[in-house]
Amino acid sequence: MKVSILQFPGTNCEYDTQYAFEKLGAQTEIIWHKSTTIPADTDLLVVAGGFSYGDYLRSGAIAKFSPVMSAVKEYADKGGKVLGICNGFQVLTEARLLPGALKRNEGLHFISKHHHLKVENNENIFLEKLNTGDVVNIPIAHHDGNYYIDDEGLKELEANGQILLKYTDASGEIKNPNGSVASIAGVCNKEKNIFGLMPHPERAMESLLGSDDGIKMLQGFLAS
Amino acid sequence: MKAIVNVFLKAGVLDSQGKAVHHALSSLQFNNVEDVRVGKQIVLQLTETNKEKAMADVTKMCEELLANTVIEDYTIELV
């Protein structure tokens, strides 16, 4: 299994992501954003979290024009598996590879804490190691994690099973930390080969750090 | 020529910053404010001298980068 991890100026979760996937036995490579190609043997391409280009203008807005992004589009168009975590999710929405947009958190605060998430749908290549209805404990750390999509778009997401994760409490009841539409924490594209989520599963790899629920989630990303 | 671009969240998209400012104004007893929207202004100093061409260029800049049209509207003023 080969995981390629994108690095923009301002990315700061690339090494956590590398640690997490290597812990699961994957081979990893960090790809600088000036690269115009994705390694041919890539099984999973990760757009890591952080603050690409300092979040100037909007989170992810400038990163979408980095040279590597054309290669990302090409890789995704061919059915390649792309995962965006936090700022990576924002980059993928800005690049229109995922529907919707991320707004400033409703409470206007940066939120950094452990939060529970419920698996809404596991009929996809990402969450197949988890069951629909499973609740996992995965940290969030964002200022612009308030997912927005209009009513029509939301209906489409629901009809296609594109909503993969929602923010909940430990019992699976909706608990929305940032005002996101329908408490959405992660969505995939229609073809289900691109997945973006605001929480950081790569930071939940050791029970010592509060949770190792990220292990099962990341194992799913490597599964097929 | 200068282009003044104003970017605001679309009507119907909750503007949390606007809401917070509105709330703060109410706390200061400014009770005659109905609604507040907070946006951003981007001022571009252009080398282009043709107004039509400038408008077309800046519109393209807004569509591609300066605004996220999923959630934001923009206005352009040339001065």
mmCIF file of C-alpha atoms in Angstrom:
data_model
loop_
_atom_site.group_PDB
_atom_site.id
_atom_site.type_symbol
_atom_site.label_atom_id
_atom_site.label_comp_id
_atom_site.label_asym_id
_atom_site.label_seq_id
_atom_site.Cartn_x
_atom_site.Cartn_y
_atom_site.Cartn_z
ATOM 1 C CA MET A 1 0.000 0.000 0.000
ATOM 2 C CA LYS A 2 1.405 3.384 -0.967
ATOM 3 C CA VAL A 3 0.058 6.611 0.527
ATOM 4 C CA SER A 4 1.113 9.920 -1.030
ATOM 5 C CA ILE A 5 0.631 12.970 1.184
ATOM 6 C CA LEU A 6 0.404 16.504 -0.230
ATOM 7 C CA GLN A 7 2.340 19.310 1.406
ATOM 8 C CA PHE A 8 1.582 22.986 0.692
ATOM 9 C CA PRO A 9 3.301 25.976 2.300
ATOM 10 C CA GLY A 10 1.561 26.025 5.702
ATOM 11 C CA THR A 11 0.590 22.349 5.839
ATOM 12 C CA ASN A 12 1.315 21.065 9.363
ATOM 13 C CA CYS A 13 -0.282 17.627 9.621
ATOM 14 C CA GLU A 14 1.769 15.843 6.966
ATOM 15 C CA TYR A 15 4.098 14.127 9.457
ATOM 16 C CA ASP A 16 1.241 13.053 11.766
ATOM 17 C CA THR A 17 -0.465 11.613 8.705
ATOM 18 C CA GLN A 18 2.743 9.882 7.658
ATOM 19 C CA TYR A 19 3.219 8.452 11.177
ATOM 20 C CA ALA A 20 -0.372 7.192 11.245
ATOM 21 C CA PHE A 21 -0.279 5.383 7.906
ATOM 22 C CA GLU A 22 3.198 3.963 8.500
ATOM 23 C CA LYS A 23 1.979 2.614 11.831
ATOM 24 C CA LEU A 24 -0.584 0.683 9.795
ATOM 25 C CA GLY A 25 2.124 -0.726 7.531
ATOM 26 C CA ALA A 26 1.725 1.560 4.532
ATOM 27 C CA GLN A 27 4.592 3.006 2.571
ATOM 28 C CA THR A 28 4.355 6.811 2.434
ATOM 29 C CA GLU A 29 5.739 9.691 0.442
ATOM 30 C CA ILE A 30 5.325 13.422 1.042
ATOM 31 C CA ILE A 31 4.677 15.332 -2.175
ATOM 32 C CA TRP A 32 5.640 19.018 -2.349
ATOM 33 C CA HIS A 33 2.907 21.118 -3.966
ATOM 34 C CA LYS A 34 5.175 22.198 -6.851
ATOM 35 C CA SER A 35 5.221 18.645 -8.127
ATOM 36 C CA THR A 36 3.177 18.207 -11.293
ATOM 37 C CA THR A 37 2.751 14.467 -10.937
ATOM 38 C CA ILE A 38 1.467 11.985 -8.376
ATOM 39 C CA PRO A 39 3.639 8.843 -7.923
ATOM 40 C CA ALA A 40 2.233 6.182 -10.227
ATOM 41 C CA ASP A 41 2.053 3.542 -7.491
ATOM 42 C CA THR A 42 -0.134 5.704 -5.212
ATOM 43 C CA ASP A 43 -3.054 3.771 -3.704
ATOM 44 C CA LEU A 44 -4.324 6.651 -1.576
ATOM 45 C CA LEU A 45 -3.657 10.362 -2.016
ATOM 46 C CA VAL A 46 -4.044 12.454 1.146
ATOM 47 C CA VAL A 47 -4.467 16.218 1.239
ATOM 48 C CA ALA A 48 -3.194 16.792 4.771
ATOM 49 C CA GLY A 49 -4.425 19.320 7.324
ATOM 50 C CA GLY A 50 -2.891 22.645 8.284
ATOM 51 C CA PHE A 51 -3.078 26.202 7.029
ATOM 52 C CA SER A 52 -2.204 26.145 3.355
ATOM 53 C CA TYR A 53 -0.943 29.587 2.310
ATOM 54 C CA GLY A 54 -1.747 30.834 5.813
ATOM 55 C CA ASP A 55 -5.492 30.541 5.079
ATOM 56 C CA TYR A 56 -5.185 33.946 3.404
ATOM 57 C CA LEU A 57 -8.306 34.955 1.453
ATOM 58 C CA ARG A 58 -10.166 31.731 2.443
ATOM 59 C CA SER A 59 -9.000 28.356 3.771
ATOM 60 C CA GLY A 60 -7.869 26.304 0.803
ATOM 61 C CA ALA A 61 -8.617 29.023 -1.767
ATOM 62 C CA ILE A 62 -5.040 29.580 -2.885
ATOM 63 C CA ALA A 63 -3.876 25.965 -2.553
ATOM 64 C CA LYS A 64 -6.326 24.938 -5.261
ATOM 65 C CA PHE A 65 -4.043 26.680 -7.800
ATOM 66 C CA SER A 66 -0.848 24.908 -6.735
ATOM 67 C CA PRO A 67 0.777 23.013 -9.635
ATOM 68 C CA VAL A 68 0.056 19.632 -8.025
ATOM 69 C CA MET A 69 -3.706 20.197 -8.063
ATOM 70 C CA SER A 70 -4.049 19.475 -11.801
ATOM 71 C CA ALA A 71 -2.417 16.106 -11.127
ATOM 72 C CA VAL A 72 -4.796 15.557 -8.202
ATOM 73 C CA LYS A 73 -7.792 16.205 -10.479
ATOM 74 C CA GLU A 74 -6.415 13.872 -13.103
ATOM 75 C CA TYR A 75 -5.751 11.180 -10.475
ATOM 76 C CA ALA A 76 -9.282 11.547 -9.086
ATOM 77 C CA ASP A 77 -10.884 11.569 -12.549
ATOM 78 C CA LYS A 78 -9.260 8.205 -13.222
ATOM 79 C CA GLY A 79 -10.918 6.845 -10.078
ATOM 80 C CA GLY A 80 -7.939 7.292 -7.721
ATOM 81 C CA LYS A 81 -8.762 7.426 -4.019
ATOM 82 C CA VAL A 82 -8.377 10.941 -2.556
ATOM 83 C CA LEU A 83 -8.753 11.833 1.122
ATOM 84 C CA GLY A 84 -8.844 15.410 2.461
ATOM 85 C CA ILE A 85 -8.415 16.002 6.190
ATOM 86 C CA CYS A 86 -9.363 19.390 7.698
ATOM 87 C CA ASN A 87 -7.582 21.967 5.509
ATOM 88 C CA GLY A 88 -7.383 19.190 2.911
ATOM 89 C CA PHE A 89 -11.195 19.017 2.986
ATOM 90 C CA GLN A 90 -11.337 22.793 2.526
ATOM 91 C CA VAL A 91 -8.913 22.574 -0.412
ATOM 92 C CA LEU A 92 -11.030 19.856 -2.073
ATOM 93 C CA THR A 93 -14.242 21.915 -1.765
ATOM 94 C CA GLU A 94 -12.489 25.042 -3.072
ATOM 95 C CA ALA A 95 -11.221 22.971 -6.015
ATOM 96 C CA ARG A 96 -14.838 21.794 -6.547
ATOM 97 C CA LEU A 97 -13.762 18.181 -6.189
ATOM 98 C CA LEU A 98 -16.231 17.928 -3.307
ATOM 99 C CA PRO A 99 -19.610 19.687 -3.001
ATOM 100 C CA GLY A 100 -20.326 22.522 -0.553
ATOM 101 C CA ALA A 101 -18.014 24.944 1.257
ATOM 102 C CA LEU A 102 -16.548 25.481 4.724
ATOM 103 C CA LYS A 103 -17.511 28.653 6.603
ATOM 104 C CA ARG A 104 -16.253 30.244 9.817
ATOM 105 C CA ASN A 105 -17.479 28.299 12.881
ATOM 106 C CA GLU A 106 -20.831 29.560 14.090
ATOM 107 C CA GLY A 107 -19.400 30.570 17.494
ATOM 108 C CA LEU A 108 -16.463 32.313 15.730
ATOM 109 C CA HIS A 109 -13.974 30.423 17.909
ATOM 110 C CA PHE A 110 -11.187 28.085 16.903
ATOM 111 C CA ILE A 111 -12.300 24.705 18.303
ATOM 112 C CA SER A 112 -9.704 22.147 19.361
ATOM 113 C CA LYS A 113 -11.036 19.140 21.283
ATOM 114 C CA HIS A 114 -12.045 15.527 21.086
ATOM 115 C CA HIS A 115 -15.486 15.043 19.565
ATOM 116 C CA HIS A 116 -17.660 12.078 18.739
ATOM 117 C CA LEU A 117 -18.696 11.256 15.209
ATOM 118 C CA LYS A 118 -21.301 8.880 13.894
ATOM 119 C CA VAL A 119 -20.765 6.836 10.758
ATOM 120 C CA GLU A 120 -23.741 7.685 8.542
ATOM 121 C CA ASN A 121 -22.901 5.377 5.692
ATOM 122 C CA ASN A 122 -20.262 2.678 5.243
ATOM 123 C CA GLU A 123 -21.194 1.676 1.691
ATOM 124 C CA ASN A 124 -18.070 3.286 0.299
ATOM 125 C CA ILE A 125 -14.390 2.491 -0.047
ATOM 126 C CA PHE A 126 -13.422 4.650 2.942
ATOM 127 C CA LEU A 127 -15.421 3.508 5.942
ATOM 128 C CA GLU A 128 -15.899 -0.157 5.197
ATOM 129 C CA LYS A 129 -14.026 -1.188 8.370
ATOM 130 C CA LEU A 130 -16.681 0.624 10.402
ATOM 131 C CA ASN A 131 -20.415 -0.019 10.590
ATOM 132 C CA THR A 132 -23.163 2.471 9.872
ATOM 133 C CA GLY A 133 -24.185 3.845 13.262
ATOM 134 C CA ASP A 134 -20.746 3.342 14.851
ATOM 135 C CA VAL A 135 -19.611 6.224 17.050
ATOM 136 C CA VAL A 136 -15.916 7.113 17.128
ATOM 137 C CA ASN A 137 -13.936 9.612 19.173
ATOM 138 C CA ILE A 138 -11.756 11.738 16.874
ATOM 139 C CA PRO A 139 -10.322 15.208 17.594
ATOM 140 C CA ILE A 140 -11.318 18.353 15.735
ATOM 141 C CA ALA A 141 -9.138 21.456 15.366
ATOM 142 C CA HIS A 142 -10.573 24.119 13.092
ATOM 143 C CA HIS A 143 -11.731 27.694 12.729
ATOM 144 C CA ASP A 144 -13.577 27.189 9.463
ATOM 145 C CA GLY A 145 -15.286 23.858 9.905
ATOM 146 C CA ASN A 146 -18.865 24.981 9.439
ATOM 147 C CA TYR A 147 -19.943 22.934 6.418
ATOM 148 C CA TYR A 148 -22.441 24.661 4.156
ATOM 149 C CA ILE A 149 -24.488 23.386 1.260
ATOM 150 C CA ASP A 150 -27.843 24.687 -0.001
ATOM 151 C CA ASP A 151 -31.100 22.738 0.519
ATOM 152 C CA GLU A 152 -31.051 21.211 -2.924
ATOM 153 C CA GLY A 153 -27.438 20.107 -2.518
ATOM 154 C CA LEU A 154 -28.202 18.606 0.885
ATOM 155 C CA LYS A 155 -31.053 16.534 -0.572
ATOM 156 C CA GLU A 156 -28.708 15.275 -3.255
ATOM 157 C CA LEU A 157 -26.060 14.312 -0.675
ATOM 158 C CA GLU A 158 -28.667 12.445 1.350
ATOM 159 C CA ALA A 159 -30.150 10.675 -1.682
ATOM 160 C CA ASN A 160 -26.714 9.517 -2.892
ATOM 161 C CA GLY A 161 -25.402 8.420 0.507
ATOM 162 C CA GLN A 162 -22.627 11.023 0.323
ATOM 163 C CA ILE A 163 -22.844 12.130 3.961
ATOM 164 C CA LEU A 164 -20.359 9.812 5.680
ATOM 165 C CA LEU A 165 -19.873 11.381 9.119
ATOM 166 C CA LYS A 166 -21.897 13.571 11.472
ATOM 167 C CA TYR A 167 -20.925 15.256 14.743
ATOM 168 C CA THR A 168 -22.652 13.592 17.694
ATOM 169 C CA ASP A 169 -22.291 12.894 21.397
ATOM 170 C CA ALA A 170 -20.986 9.575 22.721
ATOM 171 C CA SER A 171 -24.434 8.002 22.378
ATOM 172 C CA GLY A 172 -24.752 8.971 18.715
ATOM 173 C CA GLU A 173 -27.195 11.846 19.234
ATOM 174 C CA ILE A 174 -26.520 14.915 17.075
ATOM 175 C CA LYS A 175 -24.222 17.387 18.805
ATOM 176 C CA ASN A 176 -23.086 20.155 16.499
ATOM 177 C CA PRO A 177 -19.884 21.993 17.495
ATOM 178 C CA ASN A 178 -19.630 24.502 14.652
ATOM 179 C CA GLY A 179 -23.025 25.101 13.031
ATOM 180 C CA SER A 180 -22.450 22.851 10.027
ATOM 181 C CA VAL A 181 -25.527 22.024 7.943
ATOM 182 C CA ALA A 182 -27.156 18.802 9.224
ATOM 183 C CA SER A 183 -24.187 18.470 11.624
ATOM 184 C CA ILE A 184 -22.075 17.164 8.724
ATOM 185 C CA ALA A 185 -18.440 16.323 9.548
ATOM 186 C CA GLY A 186 -17.479 14.536 6.326
ATOM 187 C CA VAL A 187 -18.790 14.017 2.785
ATOM 188 C CA CYS A 188 -17.716 12.180 -0.333
ATOM 189 C CA ASN A 189 -18.268 12.915 -4.016
ATOM 190 C CA LYS A 190 -20.973 11.211 -6.091
ATOM 191 C CA GLU A 191 -18.515 8.647 -7.461
ATOM 192 C CA LYS A 192 -17.396 7.936 -3.872
ATOM 193 C CA ASN A 193 -13.650 8.032 -4.540
ATOM 194 C CA ILE A 194 -13.032 11.443 -2.923
ATOM 195 C CA PHE A 195 -13.700 11.925 0.786
ATOM 196 C CA GLY A 196 -13.226 15.002 2.950
ATOM 197 C CA LEU A 197 -13.638 15.337 6.703
ATOM 198 C CA MET A 198 -12.907 18.113 9.197
ATOM 199 C CA PRO A 199 -11.870 15.864 12.151
ATOM 200 C CA HIS A 200 -8.319 14.456 12.378
ATOM 201 C CA PRO A 201 -8.266 10.631 12.509
ATOM 202 C CA GLU A 202 -4.444 10.741 12.236
ATOM 203 C CA ARG A 203 -4.401 12.357 15.693
ATOM 204 C CA ALA A 204 -6.333 9.477 17.249
ATOM 205 C CA MET A 205 -3.781 6.702 16.804
ATOM 206 C CA GLU A 206 -2.680 6.207 20.443
ATOM 207 C CA SER A 207 -4.954 5.649 23.449
ATOM 208 C CA LEU A 208 -2.316 7.576 25.420
ATOM 209 C CA LEU A 209 -3.377 10.686 23.486
ATOM 210 C CA GLY A 210 -7.050 10.229 24.302
ATOM 211 C CA SER A 211 -8.277 7.877 21.574
ATOM 212 C CA ASP A 212 -7.071 5.297 19.105
ATOM 213 C CA ASP A 213 -10.340 5.244 17.147
ATOM 214 C CA GLY A 214 -8.426 6.705 14.202
ATOM 215 C CA ILE A 215 -6.773 3.338 13.627
ATOM 216 C CA LYS A 216 -9.953 1.639 12.451
ATOM 217 C CA MET A 217 -10.887 4.600 10.297
ATOM 218 C CA LEU A 218 -7.501 4.786 8.588
ATOM 219 C CA GLN A 219 -7.431 0.992 8.133
ATOM 220 C CA GLY A 220 -10.636 1.451 6.115
ATOM 221 C CA PHE A 221 -8.941 4.044 3.917
ATOM 222 C CA LEU A 222 -6.247 1.466 3.123
ATOM 223 C CA ALA A 223 -8.606 -1.464 2.706
ATOM 224 C CA SER A 224 -9.439 -1.673 -0.974
ATOM 225 C CA MET B 1 -7.739 52.300 -12.717
ATOM 226 C CA LYS B 2 -8.801 50.755 -9.441
ATOM 227 C CA ALA B 3 -11.252 47.923 -8.984
ATOM 228 C CA ILE B 4 -13.009 47.718 -5.646
ATOM 229 C CA VAL B 5 -14.364 44.247 -5.007
ATOM 230 C CA ASN B 6 -16.772 43.642 -2.133
ATOM 231 C CA VAL B 7 -17.396 40.061 -1.070
ATOM 232 C CA PHE B 8 -20.266 39.075 1.210
ATOM 233 C CA LEU B 9 -21.881 35.814 2.218
ATOM 234 C CA LYS B 10 -24.977 35.221 0.097
ATOM 235 C CA ALA B 11 -28.343 36.269 1.449
ATOM 236 C CA GLY B 12 -29.709 33.221 3.241
ATOM 237 C CA VAL B 13 -26.258 31.988 4.305
ATOM 238 C CA LEU B 14 -25.919 32.681 8.029
ATOM 239 C CA ASP B 15 -23.281 35.364 8.668
ATOM 240 C CA SER B 16 -21.999 34.564 12.177
ATOM 241 C CA GLN B 17 -19.682 37.590 12.247
ATOM 242 C CA GLY B 18 -22.530 39.904 11.236
ATOM 243 C CA LYS B 19 -24.700 38.355 13.935
ATOM 244 C CA ALA B 20 -22.000 38.872 16.596
ATOM 245 C CA VAL B 21 -21.506 42.512 15.573
ATOM 246 C CA HIS B 22 -25.281 43.070 15.578
ATOM 247 C CA HIS B 23 -25.457 41.628 19.070
ATOM 248 C CA ALA B 24 -22.601 43.864 20.253
ATOM 249 C CA LEU B 25 -24.300 46.956 18.803
ATOM 250 C CA SER B 26 -27.493 46.048 20.658
ATOM 251 C CA SER B 27 -25.459 45.745 23.873
ATOM 252 C CA LEU B 28 -24.273 49.315 23.271
ATOM 253 C CA GLN B 29 -27.948 50.381 23.071
ATOM 254 C CA PHE B 30 -27.885 50.921 19.301
ATOM 255 C CA ASN B 31 -31.313 49.414 18.927
ATOM 256 C CA ASN B 32 -32.110 50.847 15.516
ATOM 257 C CA VAL B 33 -29.976 48.356 13.552
ATOM 258 C CA GLU B 34 -32.043 45.730 11.747
ATOM 259 C CA ASP B 35 -29.298 43.540 10.335
ATOM 260 C CA VAL B 36 -25.501 43.475 9.978
ATOM 261 C CA ARG B 37 -23.461 41.723 7.309
ATOM 262 C CA VAL B 38 -19.681 41.586 7.570
ATOM 263 C CA GLY B 39 -17.761 41.160 4.342
ATOM 264 C CA LYS B 40 -14.372 41.945 2.905
ATOM 265 C CA GLN B 41 -13.118 44.531 0.478
ATOM 266 C CA ILE B 42 -10.339 43.782 -1.973
ATOM 267 C CA VAL B 43 -8.842 46.755 -3.820
ATOM 268 C CA LEU B 44 -7.010 46.001 -7.047
ATOM 269 C CA GLN B 45 -4.753 48.539 -8.736
ATOM 270 C CA LEU B 46 -5.070 47.691 -12.424
ATOM 271 C CA THR B 47 -2.853 48.545 -15.364
ATOM 272 C CA GLU B 48 -5.772 47.998 -17.734
ATOM 273 C CA THR B 49 -7.280 51.252 -19.040
ATOM 274 C CA ASN B 50 -10.270 49.878 -20.923
ATOM 275 C CA LYS B 51 -13.240 49.708 -18.536
ATOM 276 C CA GLU B 52 -15.021 46.869 -20.283
ATOM 277 C CA LYS B 53 -11.895 44.738 -20.421
ATOM 278 C CA ALA B 54 -11.135 45.553 -16.774
ATOM 279 C CA MET B 55 -14.651 44.552 -15.724
ATOM 280 C CA ALA B 56 -14.392 41.276 -17.634
ATOM 281 C CA ASP B 57 -10.986 40.526 -16.101
ATOM 282 C CA VAL B 58 -12.029 41.306 -12.530
ATOM 283 C CA THR B 59 -15.237 39.295 -12.935
ATOM 284 C CA LYS B 60 -13.082 36.324 -13.922
ATOM 285 C CA MET B 61 -10.813 36.936 -10.903
ATOM 286 C CA CYS B 62 -13.858 36.920 -8.628
ATOM 287 C CA GLU B 63 -15.279 33.749 -10.132
ATOM 288 C CA GLU B 64 -11.962 31.897 -9.961
ATOM 289 C CA LEU B 65 -10.395 33.138 -6.739
ATOM 290 C CA LEU B 66 -11.645 36.236 -4.920
ATOM 291 C CA ALA B 67 -15.077 34.830 -4.034
ATOM 292 C CA ASN B 68 -16.309 31.324 -3.361
ATOM 293 C CA THR B 69 -19.560 31.488 -5.314
ATOM 294 C CA VAL B 70 -20.972 28.504 -3.429
ATOM 295 C CA ILE B 71 -21.431 30.771 -0.399
ATOM 296 C CA GLU B 72 -20.464 34.301 -1.453
ATOM 297 C CA ASP B 73 -21.676 37.112 -3.723
ATOM 298 C CA TYR B 74 -19.441 39.877 -5.004
ATOM 299 C CA THR B 75 -19.772 43.371 -6.429
ATOM 300 C CA ILE B 76 -17.197 45.201 -8.546
ATOM 301 C CA GLU B 77 -16.757 48.948 -8.745
ATOM 302 C CA LEU B 78 -14.241 50.548 -11.132
ATOM 303 C CA VAL B 79 -12.868 53.949 -10.142
#
